[in-house]
């Protein structure tokens, strides 16, 4: 491709909206252009890189016997109502009506559509197992699109669906996907880690996320180096210290002027935060049949811990959670800053208590009176919960749930996920097969996703320097950036010949034939980030060759004109081999 004909243009300055390097360089390099919040157009260079990522994905999916299909982006709402997710998913689902006033949905995932296909196509155990996949557009109306392609509203996803007779078959397909995902990310040039994760709106019994570790990540991940435990903080558990048993003491009402925070309260009583009961007041939107209702929730954790809202949301089966307003709190007879479930008579209120609270005697909690707390609060005597479960947030420094060591926290970006759905959708959508005895059985399903555009962004985050992108050879838009410093016809003719020779050898070349200064050309070459750069100039030609430079290296070398094609082919092969050498077998652990 001659750069003079390239559709997109490079930008000299970083756009104001770009806060991270991948966003900046993809905009400056002319890879993407933003249409609206979280909605991007992909220009020719980006499309070439995305095509290579998708090729790797297809190769690995085909290797585990996946068959590619394509499903619609627009879905009738009826199928989502059958699965009940129409009522369970909040505003991130884009809903609209067609001209016949029928409810419709923009697909944010395709479990329901797969279910509709499967119940029409699969009748017998002889047709199982199966694995189907697609690369398709999705739309999720994210409340906070950010980071360029890191969090968008419209995106391309590889989603695959396994269909099996039983849990053993699902386990085998889950394991194959686990390995295939490591292969995909490593072949693209990304170093992934897998962590156990929340099943979220997908449902099912088990899920793993594949993460690229980076400080810009939105997710907090917790690892135990001693045991290999790894989990998203949304679901991570930890060993909670339990105090020594003591007799329950009588409740004591104590004036605590101005002590509205855990820190102030611990200082007032000169005690450890673990002696305090922290009450958090939330409002949950909960599906009830075909409607949604709001429930006032009181969540109680120990004062030395924080509430994990994901765990709480799962515990109360909420579509969404939000903090309760002071007005809503006072409407329940609770005083903000001095609140607790102690003494509150309200049957509509949902009380959820962390599982360590019943083991902690004589806690200090809010008295539901301005400037007062109560001492010696005991679960079961002074208040009870509708739900007792783990709702505490695991954090760095906590003891790993296996007791092997302490947890350390890092940030990461999710680049893929895998779910054991079981029969969650088969049961709701009627996806059954006849077994060898002629008896009807539900099809056991798995769901597996990869965000293609997010891989592109994470690759730039992982491979860049102060000058621009440094594409891995396997996904680079072009393998070679040929830069002509032509000041006369001789140099231009040699550059044209090299361009033709490289293309004839099947090498992908971006040829900078523009009438620009050497500085502009070199700056653009670094910004665009092709793995190899060949520079044709009069100085090099006087020495009998051209300059070759690997984008990730400082060194430059002269290559004779007769050797250019052979040397470039050798470098391409070497750089690909380095990436392929990172692919190795992985063990699917319990964490």
Coordinates of C-alpha atoms in Angstrom, one line a residue:
X1 CA 0.0 0.0 0.0
X2 CA 1.4 3.4 -1.0
X3 CA 1.1 5.7 2.0
X4 CA 0.3 8.6 -0.3
X5 CA -3.0 6.8 -1.1
X6 CA -3.8 5.7 2.4
X7 CA -7.3 6.8 3.5
X8 CA -6.4 7.9 7.0
X9 CA -4.1 10.7 8.2
X10 CA -1.8 10.9 11.2
X11 CA -2.2 13.5 13.8
X12 CA 0.7 15.5 15.3
X13 CA -0.9 16.2 18.7
X14 CA -2.6 13.9 21.2
X15 CA -6.4 14.6 21.2
X16 CA -7.7 16.0 24.4
X17 CA -10.1 13.1 25.0
X18 CA -7.3 10.5 25.0
X19 CA -6.3 9.7 28.5
X20 CA -4.4 6.4 27.9
X21 CA -1.7 5.5 25.4
X22 CA -3.8 3.1 23.3
X23 CA -6.5 5.7 22.8
X24 CA -3.9 8.4 21.9
X25 CA -1.9 6.3 19.5
X26 CA -4.9 4.7 17.7
X27 CA -6.3 8.2 17.2
X28 CA -3.0 9.8 16.2
X29 CA -2.1 7.0 13.9
X30 CA -5.4 7.2 12.0
X31 CA -6.5 3.7 13.1
X32 CA -9.8 4.8 14.6
X33 CA -12.1 7.7 14.7
X34 CA -14.8 8.3 17.3
X35 CA -18.4 8.9 16.3
X36 CA -19.9 9.2 19.8
X37 CA -19.2 8.0 23.3
X38 CA -18.1 4.4 23.1
X39 CA -18.8 4.2 19.4
X40 CA -15.9 4.1 16.9
X41 CA -15.1 3.7 13.2
X42 CA -12.2 1.5 12.3
X43 CA -10.1 2.8 9.5
X44 CA -8.0 0.7 7.0
X45 CA -4.9 0.1 9.2
X46 CA -7.1 -1.0 12.2
X47 CA -9.1 -3.3 9.9
X48 CA -6.0 -5.1 8.8
X49 CA -4.9 -5.6 12.4
X50 CA -8.4 -6.7 13.4
X51 CA -8.5 -9.1 10.5
X52 CA -5.3 -10.8 11.7
X53 CA -6.6 -11.1 15.2
X54 CA -9.8 -12.6 13.9
X55 CA -7.8 -15.1 11.8
X56 CA -5.9 -16.2 14.9
X57 CA -9.2 -16.6 16.7
X58 CA -10.7 -18.6 13.9
X59 CA -7.7 -20.9 13.7
X60 CA -7.8 -21.7 17.4
X61 CA -11.6 -22.1 17.4
X62 CA -11.4 -24.4 14.4
X63 CA -8.7 -26.4 16.1
X64 CA -11.1 -27.3 18.9
X65 CA -13.7 -28.3 16.3
X66 CA -15.7 -25.1 16.4
X67 CA -18.0 -24.3 13.4
X68 CA -18.6 -20.7 12.5
X69 CA -22.1 -19.3 12.1
X70 CA -23.5 -15.8 12.1
X71 CA -26.6 -14.7 14.1
X72 CA -28.6 -11.5 13.9
X73 CA -27.7 -8.3 15.7
X74 CA -31.4 -7.4 16.1
X75 CA -33.5 -9.8 18.2
X76 CA -37.3 -9.9 18.9
X77 CA -37.8 -9.4 22.6
X78 CA -40.0 -12.5 22.9
X79 CA -36.9 -14.8 23.1
X80 CA -35.4 -12.7 25.9
X81 CA -38.7 -12.7 27.7
X82 CA -38.7 -16.5 27.5
X83 CA -35.3 -16.7 29.2
X84 CA -36.5 -14.0 31.7
X85 CA -33.4 -11.9 31.1
X86 CA -35.7 -9.2 29.5
X87 CA -36.8 -8.6 33.1
X88 CA -33.4 -9.1 34.7
X89 CA -31.1 -6.9 32.7
X90 CA -31.1 -3.1 33.3
X91 CA -30.6 -0.1 31.0
X92 CA -27.4 -1.5 29.4
X93 CA -29.8 -3.5 27.1
X94 CA -30.8 -1.4 24.1
X95 CA -34.5 -1.8 23.6
X96 CA -36.7 -0.4 20.9
X97 CA -39.9 -1.1 19.0
X98 CA -40.2 -1.9 15.3
X99 CA -42.9 -0.4 13.0
X100 CA -45.4 -3.0 14.2
X101 CA -44.9 -1.9 17.8
X102 CA -43.2 -5.2 18.7
X103 CA -40.4 -5.0 21.4
X104 CA -37.0 -5.5 19.9
X105 CA -33.4 -5.8 21.3
X106 CA -29.9 -5.0 20.0
X107 CA -27.9 -8.1 20.8
X108 CA -25.5 -7.7 23.7
X109 CA -24.9 -11.4 23.8
X110 CA -26.5 -14.4 22.0
X111 CA -27.4 -17.1 24.4
X112 CA -31.1 -16.7 23.7
X113 CA -30.5 -16.9 19.9
X114 CA -28.4 -19.9 20.2
X115 CA -31.1 -21.5 22.3
X116 CA -33.7 -20.8 19.6
X117 CA -31.4 -22.4 16.9
X118 CA -30.5 -25.4 19.1
X119 CA -34.1 -26.3 20.0
X120 CA -34.9 -26.4 16.2
X121 CA -31.7 -28.3 15.1
X122 CA -30.8 -30.7 17.9
X123 CA -33.1 -33.6 18.6
X124 CA -30.8 -36.6 19.4
X125 CA -27.8 -37.5 21.5
X126 CA -26.2 -38.6 18.3
X127 CA -25.9 -34.9 17.3
X128 CA -23.9 -34.0 20.4
X129 CA -21.4 -32.6 21.3
X130 CA -21.3 -29.5 19.2
X131 CA -19.4 -26.2 19.3
X132 CA -20.5 -23.2 17.3
X133 CA -19.1 -19.7 17.2
X134 CA -19.4 -16.3 15.5
X135 CA -17.6 -13.0 15.2
X136 CA -20.4 -10.5 15.4
X137 CA -21.3 -6.9 16.5
X138 CA -22.7 -6.4 19.9
X139 CA -24.2 -3.3 21.6
X140 CA -24.3 -2.6 25.4
X141 CA -25.3 0.8 26.6
X142 CA -22.4 1.2 29.0
X143 CA -23.0 4.0 31.5
X144 CA -19.3 5.0 31.5
X145 CA -17.6 4.4 28.1
X146 CA -14.0 5.2 28.6
X147 CA -10.4 4.5 27.5
X148 CA -10.9 4.5 23.8
X149 CA -11.5 0.9 22.9
X150 CA -11.1 -0.4 26.4
X151 CA -14.8 0.2 27.3
X152 CA -17.1 0.8 24.4
X153 CA -20.8 0.5 23.6
X154 CA -20.6 -1.1 20.2
X155 CA -18.0 -3.8 19.7
X156 CA -17.1 -7.0 17.9
X157 CA -17.1 -10.1 19.9
X158 CA -16.1 -13.7 19.2
X159 CA -18.8 -15.7 21.1
X160 CA -18.9 -19.4 21.1
X161 CA -21.4 -21.9 22.5
X162 CA -20.8 -25.5 23.5
X163 CA -23.6 -28.1 23.5
X164 CA -23.2 -31.3 25.4
X165 CA -25.1 -34.2 26.9
X166 CA -23.8 -33.8 30.4
X167 CA -21.6 -31.9 32.8
X168 CA -18.6 -34.1 31.9
X169 CA -18.9 -33.0 28.3
X170 CA -19.2 -29.4 29.3
X171 CA -16.1 -29.7 31.5
X172 CA -14.1 -31.0 28.6
X173 CA -15.2 -28.2 26.3
X174 CA -14.6 -25.6 29.0
X175 CA -11.1 -27.0 29.4
X176 CA -10.4 -26.8 25.6
X177 CA -11.6 -23.2 25.5
X178 CA -9.4 -22.4 28.5
X179 CA -6.3 -23.6 26.5
X180 CA -7.5 -22.1 23.2
X181 CA -7.9 -18.6 24.8
X182 CA -4.3 -18.7 26.1
X183 CA -3.2 -19.7 22.6
X184 CA -5.2 -16.9 21.0
X185 CA -3.9 -14.1 23.3
X186 CA -0.3 -15.3 23.2
X187 CA -0.3 -15.7 19.5
X188 CA -1.5 -12.1 19.3
X189 CA 1.3 -11.0 21.5
X190 CA -0.7 -10.4 24.8
X191 CA 0.4 -12.1 28.1
X192 CA -2.9 -13.2 29.7
X193 CA -3.8 -14.4 33.2
X194 CA -6.9 -16.3 34.0
X195 CA -8.9 -15.6 37.2
X196 CA -12.1 -17.0 38.6
X197 CA -14.9 -14.4 38.1
X198 CA -18.5 -13.6 38.7
X199 CA -21.1 -15.3 36.5
X200 CA -23.1 -12.0 36.4
X201 CA -26.1 -11.7 34.1
X202 CA -24.9 -14.9 32.2
X203 CA -25.7 -17.2 35.0
X204 CA -24.3 -20.7 35.4
X205 CA -22.0 -22.4 37.9
X206 CA -18.5 -21.3 37.0
X207 CA -16.7 -18.5 35.1
X208 CA -13.1 -17.4 34.4
X209 CA -11.9 -14.1 33.0
X210 CA -8.8 -13.7 30.9
X211 CA -7.1 -10.5 31.9
X212 CA -4.3 -8.3 30.6
X213 CA -2.6 -6.9 33.7
X214 CA -2.1 -3.1 33.4
X215 CA -2.5 -0.1 35.8
X216 CA -5.2 1.3 33.5
X217 CA -7.5 -1.7 34.1
X218 CA -10.9 -1.2 35.8
X219 CA -10.8 -4.6 37.5
X220 CA -9.0 -5.4 40.7
X221 CA -7.5 -8.9 40.7
X222 CA -6.3 -10.8 43.8
X223 CA -3.5 -13.4 43.7
X224 CA -1.9 -15.6 46.2
X225 CA 1.7 -16.4 45.0
X226 CA 2.0 -19.3 47.5
X227 CA -1.0 -21.2 46.3
X228 CA -1.8 -19.9 42.8
X229 CA -5.2 -18.6 43.9
X230 CA -6.5 -16.0 41.5
X231 CA -9.9 -14.3 41.4
X232 CA -11.5 -11.0 40.5
X233 CA -12.2 -9.0 43.6
X234 CA -15.9 -9.1 42.7
X235 CA -16.0 -12.7 43.9
X236 CA -12.7 -13.2 45.8
X237 CA -12.9 -14.7 49.2
X238 CA -10.5 -14.6 52.1
X239 CA -10.0 -16.0 55.6
X240 CA -11.8 -13.8 58.1
X241 CA -10.4 -13.5 61.6
X242 CA -12.9 -14.6 64.3
X243 CA -12.5 -13.1 67.8
X244 CA -12.4 -15.3 70.9
X245 CA -15.8 -16.2 72.3
X246 CA -17.2 -14.1 75.1
X247 CA -20.5 -13.8 76.9
X248 CA -23.1 -11.6 75.4
X249 CA -23.3 -8.4 77.4
X250 CA -26.2 -6.1 78.0
X251 CA -26.9 -3.4 75.4
X252 CA -25.6 0.0 76.3
X253 CA -26.7 3.2 74.7
X254 CA -23.7 5.6 74.5
X255 CA -23.5 9.2 73.3
X256 CA -21.0 9.5 70.4
X257 CA -21.2 13.2 69.3
X258 CA -20.0 13.6 65.7
X259 CA -18.8 10.0 65.3
X260 CA -20.4 9.3 61.9
X261 CA -17.5 7.3 60.3
X262 CA -15.9 4.1 61.2
X263 CA -12.6 5.9 61.8
X264 CA -14.2 8.4 64.1
X265 CA -16.1 5.7 66.0
X266 CA -13.0 3.5 66.5
X267 CA -11.1 6.6 67.8
X268 CA -14.0 7.5 70.2
X269 CA -14.1 4.0 71.7
X270 CA -10.3 3.5 71.4
X271 CA -11.0 0.1 69.9
X272 CA -10.1 -1.9 66.8
X273 CA -12.4 -1.5 63.8
X274 CA -13.2 -5.2 64.1
X275 CA -15.3 -4.3 67.1
X276 CA -17.6 -2.2 65.0
X277 CA -20.6 -3.2 62.8
X278 CA -20.8 -1.1 59.6
X279 CA -24.2 -0.7 58.1
X280 CA -24.5 0.3 54.4
X281 CA -27.9 1.3 53.0
X282 CA -28.7 0.4 49.4
X283 CA -31.7 0.2 47.1
X284 CA -31.9 -2.9 44.9
X285 CA -33.9 -3.2 41.7
X286 CA -35.3 -6.7 41.8
X287 CA -37.2 -8.6 39.2
X288 CA -40.6 -9.9 40.4
X289 CA -42.2 -11.8 37.6
X290 CA -42.5 -9.5 34.6
X291 CA -42.0 -6.3 36.6
X292 CA -39.2 -4.8 38.7
X293 CA -39.5 -3.4 42.2
X294 CA -37.2 -1.5 44.5
X295 CA -36.1 -3.0 47.8
X296 CA -34.4 -1.2 50.6
X297 CA -31.4 -3.2 51.7
X298 CA -29.3 -2.9 54.9
X299 CA -26.0 -4.6 54.4
X300 CA -23.9 -5.2 57.6
X301 CA -20.2 -5.9 57.5
X302 CA -17.6 -5.7 60.2
X303 CA -15.9 -2.3 60.6
X304 CA -12.5 -3.5 59.4
X305 CA -14.0 -4.7 56.1
X306 CA -15.7 -3.1 53.1
X307 CA -18.9 -4.1 51.4
X308 CA -18.6 -6.0 48.1
X309 CA -21.5 -4.7 46.1
X310 CA -21.2 -7.5 43.5
X311 CA -21.6 -10.1 46.2
X312 CA -24.5 -8.2 47.7
X313 CA -26.2 -7.8 44.3
X314 CA -25.9 -11.5 43.7
X315 CA -27.1 -12.3 47.2
X316 CA -30.4 -10.3 46.7
X317 CA -30.7 -11.3 43.0
X318 CA -30.8 -7.6 42.0
X319 CA -30.7 -6.2 38.5
X320 CA -28.9 -3.2 39.9
X321 CA -27.9 -1.5 43.1
X322 CA -27.6 2.1 44.1
X323 CA -26.8 3.9 47.3
X324 CA -29.9 4.9 49.3
X325 CA -30.6 8.6 49.7
X326 CA -30.7 10.2 53.2
X327 CA -34.4 10.7 52.6
X328 CA -34.9 7.0 51.9
X329 CA -32.9 6.0 54.9
X330 CA -34.7 8.3 57.3
X331 CA -38.0 7.1 55.9
X332 CA -37.2 3.7 57.4
X333 CA -36.6 5.2 60.9
X334 CA -32.9 5.0 60.4
X335 CA -30.5 7.9 61.1
X336 CA -27.7 8.4 58.5
X337 CA -24.3 8.2 60.2
X338 CA -25.8 6.5 63.2
X339 CA -27.8 3.8 61.5
X340 CA -28.1 0.0 61.9
X341 CA -30.8 -2.6 61.7
X342 CA -31.0 -2.7 65.6
X343 CA -34.5 -1.9 66.7
X344 CA -35.9 -1.2 63.3
X345 CA -39.3 -2.7 62.6
X346 CA -39.8 -2.8 58.9
X347 CA -40.8 -6.1 57.2
X348 CA -40.2 -4.6 53.7
X349 CA -36.6 -4.0 54.5
X350 CA -34.1 -6.6 53.4
X351 CA -31.3 -7.2 55.9
X352 CA -28.1 -8.9 54.6
X353 CA -25.3 -9.7 57.0
X354 CA -21.8 -10.8 56.3
X355 CA -21.2 -14.4 57.4
X356 CA -18.6 -13.4 60.0
X357 CA -21.0 -11.1 61.9
X358 CA -22.8 -13.9 63.8
X359 CA -19.4 -15.0 65.2
X360 CA -18.5 -11.6 66.5
X361 CA -20.0 -10.8 69.9
X362 CA -20.6 -7.5 71.6
X363 CA -20.2 -5.2 68.6
X364 CA -20.8 -1.5 68.4
X365 CA -23.5 -0.4 66.0
X366 CA -25.6 2.7 65.3
X367 CA -28.5 3.4 67.6
X368 CA -30.6 5.1 65.0
X369 CA -30.5 8.3 67.0
X370 CA -28.4 11.3 66.2
X371 CA -25.1 11.2 68.1
X372 CA -25.7 7.8 69.7
X373 CA -24.4 4.3 69.2
X374 CA -25.2 1.1 71.1
X375 CA -22.6 -1.2 72.5
X376 CA -22.7 -5.0 73.0
X377 CA -24.8 -5.7 69.9
X378 CA -25.2 -9.4 69.3
X379 CA -26.6 -11.1 66.2
X380 CA -29.6 -13.2 66.9
X381 CA -30.5 -11.4 70.1
X382 CA -30.6 -7.8 69.0
X383 CA -31.2 -8.1 65.2
X384 CA -31.6 -10.8 62.6
X385 CA -31.0 -11.0 58.9
X386 CA -33.0 -12.2 55.9
X387 CA -29.7 -13.4 54.4
X388 CA -26.4 -14.4 56.0
X389 CA -23.6 -14.8 53.4
X390 CA -20.2 -13.6 52.4
X391 CA -20.6 -9.9 51.3
X392 CA -17.2 -8.6 52.3
X393 CA -14.6 -7.3 49.8
X394 CA -11.3 -9.1 49.7
X395 CA -8.4 -6.8 49.6
X396 CA -4.6 -6.8 49.4
X397 CA -3.1 -8.1 52.6
X398 CA -6.0 -10.4 53.4
X399 CA -5.3 -14.0 54.0
X400 CA -5.9 -16.2 50.9
X401 CA -9.0 -18.5 51.3
X402 CA -6.8 -21.5 51.3
X403 CA -4.7 -20.1 54.1
X404 CA -1.5 -20.5 52.1
X405 CA -0.5 -16.8 52.1
X406 CA -1.6 -13.2 51.7
X407 CA -3.4 -11.7 48.8
X408 CA -1.8 -9.2 46.5
X409 CA -3.8 -6.9 44.3
X410 CA -3.2 -5.8 40.7
X411 CA -5.3 -4.0 38.1
X412 CA -6.3 -5.6 34.8
X413 CA -8.5 -5.4 31.7
X414 CA -10.8 -8.2 30.8
X415 CA -10.0 -9.5 27.3
X416 CA -12.1 -12.7 27.4
X417 CA -14.4 -14.8 29.5
X418 CA -15.7 -18.4 29.7
X419 CA -18.9 -19.6 31.4
X420 CA -20.3 -22.9 32.4
X421 CA -24.0 -22.2 31.8
X422 CA -25.2 -25.7 32.5
X423 CA -29.0 -26.0 31.7
X424 CA -29.9 -22.4 32.6
X425 CA -31.0 -21.6 29.1
X426 CA -32.0 -25.1 28.0
X427 CA -34.5 -25.2 30.7
X428 CA -36.0 -21.8 30.0
X429 CA -36.0 -22.1 26.2
X430 CA -36.8 -25.8 25.8
X431 CA -33.5 -27.1 24.4
X432 CA -33.8 -30.8 24.8
X433 CA -32.4 -34.0 23.2
X434 CA -33.5 -37.6 23.3
X435 CA -30.9 -39.8 25.0
X436 CA -30.1 -43.4 23.9
X437 CA -33.0 -44.6 26.0
X438 CA -35.4 -42.3 24.3
X439 CA -35.8 -40.0 27.3
X440 CA -35.8 -36.3 27.0
X441 CA -32.7 -34.5 28.6
X442 CA -31.7 -30.8 28.7
X443 CA -28.7 -29.8 26.6
X444 CA -25.8 -28.7 28.8
X445 CA -24.3 -25.4 27.5
X446 CA -21.2 -23.3 27.8
X447 CA -20.6 -19.7 26.6
X448 CA -17.3 -18.2 25.7
X449 CA -16.5 -14.6 24.7
X450 CA -13.5 -12.5 23.4
X451 CA -13.6 -8.7 22.7
X452 CA -11.8 -8.2 19.5
X453 CA -11.4 -4.4 19.6
X454 CA -10.3 -4.6 23.3
X455 CA -7.5 -7.0 22.2
X456 CA -6.4 -4.3 19.7
X457 CA -6.3 -1.6 22.5
X458 CA -4.5 -3.9 24.9
X459 CA -1.9 -4.8 22.3
X460 CA -1.1 -1.1 22.0
X461 CA -1.0 -0.7 25.8
X462 CA 1.4 -3.7 26.0
X463 CA 3.5 -2.7 23.0
X464 CA 4.4 0.9 22.7
X465 CA 7.1 3.4 23.6
X466 CA 7.2 7.2 23.8
X467 CA 7.1 7.5 20.1
X468 CA 4.2 5.2 19.2
X469 CA 3.0 1.7 18.7
X470 CA 5.3 -1.4 18.4
X471 CA 3.0 -4.1 16.8
X472 CA 3.8 -7.8 17.3
X473 CA 4.5 -9.3 13.9
X474 CA 1.5 -11.7 14.0
X475 CA -1.0 -8.8 14.2
X476 CA 0.7 -5.9 12.6
X477 CA -1.3 -4.1 9.8
X478 CA 1.8 -4.4 7.6
X479 CA 4.9 -6.4 8.2
X480 CA 7.2 -3.8 6.7
X481 CA 7.2 0.0 6.5
X482 CA 9.2 1.0 3.5
X483 CA 10.4 4.6 3.8
X484 CA 11.7 6.4 0.7
X485 CA 13.9 9.4 1.2
X486 CA 13.9 10.1 -2.5
X487 CA 15.5 13.3 -3.5
X488 CA 16.2 12.1 -7.1
X489 CA 14.8 9.7 -9.6
X490 CA 17.4 7.0 -8.8
X491 CA 16.4 6.7 -5.1
X492 CA 12.7 6.7 -6.1
X493 CA 13.3 4.0 -8.7
X494 CA 15.2 1.8 -6.2
X495 CA 12.4 2.2 -3.6
X496 CA 9.8 1.3 -6.2
X497 CA 11.7 -1.8 -7.2
X498 CA 12.1 -2.9 -3.6
X499 CA 8.3 -2.3 -3.0
X500 CA 7.5 -4.5 -6.1
X501 CA 9.9 -7.2 -5.1
X502 CA 8.6 -7.4 -1.5
X503 CA 5.0 -7.6 -2.7
X504 CA 5.9 -10.3 -5.2
X505 CA 7.4 -12.3 -2.4
X506 CA 4.1 -12.1 -0.5
X507 CA 5.3 -9.6 2.1
X508 CA 2.9 -7.0 3.3
X509 CA 4.3 -3.5 2.8
X510 CA 3.3 0.0 3.7
X511 CA 5.3 2.2 1.3
X512 CA 5.9 5.8 2.4
X513 CA 6.2 7.5 -1.0
X514 CA 4.9 10.8 0.2
X515 CA 6.6 14.1 -0.5
X516 CA 7.4 14.8 3.2
X517 CA 10.6 15.4 5.1
X518 CA 12.7 12.6 6.5
X519 CA 11.7 13.7 10.1
X520 CA 8.0 13.5 9.4
X521 CA 8.4 10.1 7.7
X522 CA 10.4 8.6 10.6
X523 CA 8.0 10.0 13.2
X524 CA 5.0 8.5 11.4
X525 CA 6.8 5.2 11.0
X526 CA 7.4 5.1 14.8
X527 CA 3.8 6.2 15.5
X528 CA 2.3 3.6 13.2
X529 CA 4.5 0.9 14.6
X530 CA 5.1 -1.7 11.8
X531 CA 7.6 -4.3 13.1
X532 CA 10.2 -3.7 10.4
X533 CA 11.4 -0.5 8.8
X534 CA 13.4 -0.3 5.5
X535 CA 14.8 3.1 4.7
X536 CA 15.9 3.8 1.1
X537 CA 18.1 6.9 0.8
X538 CA 21.0 8.2 -1.3
X539 CA 23.5 7.8 1.6
X540 CA 22.6 4.1 2.0
X541 CA 22.6 3.5 -1.7
X542 CA 26.1 4.8 -2.0
X543 CA 27.0 2.1 0.5
X544 CA 25.3 -0.5 -1.7
X545 CA 22.1 -1.1 0.3
X546 CA 19.2 0.1 2.5
X547 CA 18.8 0.5 6.2
X548 CA 16.8 -2.1 8.1
X549 CA 15.5 -1.6 11.6
X550 CA 13.3 -3.7 13.9
X551 CA 10.8 -1.4 15.6
X552 CA 11.6 -2.8 19.1
X553 CA 15.4 -2.5 18.7
X554 CA 17.8 0.4 18.7
X555 CA 20.2 -1.1 16.2
X556 CA 20.1 -0.5 12.5
X557 CA 21.9 -2.5 9.8
X558 CA 22.7 -2.1 6.2
X559 CA 21.3 -4.8 3.9
X560 CA 22.5 -5.2 0.3
X561 CA 19.9 -4.6 -2.4
X562 CA 20.2 -8.2 -3.6
X563 CA 19.5 -9.5 -0.1
X564 CA 16.6 -7.3 0.9
X565 CA 13.8 -9.8 0.3
X566 CA 15.6 -12.7 1.9
X567 CA 16.6 -10.8 4.9
X568 CA 13.1 -9.4 5.4
X569 CA 11.7 -12.9 5.1
X570 CA 14.2 -14.1 7.7
X571 CA 13.3 -11.3 10.2
X572 CA 9.6 -11.9 9.8
X573 CA 10.0 -15.6 10.4
X574 CA 12.2 -14.9 13.5
X575 CA 9.7 -12.4 15.0
X576 CA 6.8 -14.7 14.4
X577 CA 8.7 -17.6 16.0
X578 CA 9.4 -15.6 19.1
X579 CA 5.7 -15.0 19.6
X580 CA 4.7 -18.6 18.8
X581 CA 7.3 -19.8 21.3
X582 CA 5.2 -18.3 24.1
X583 CA 2.3 -20.7 23.5
X584 CA 2.3 -23.5 26.0
X585 CA 0.0 -25.9 27.8
X586 CA -2.0 -24.5 30.7
X587 CA -3.5 -26.2 33.7
X588 CA -7.1 -25.3 34.5
X589 CA -6.9 -24.8 38.3
X590 CA -9.7 -24.4 40.8
X591 CA -8.9 -20.7 41.2

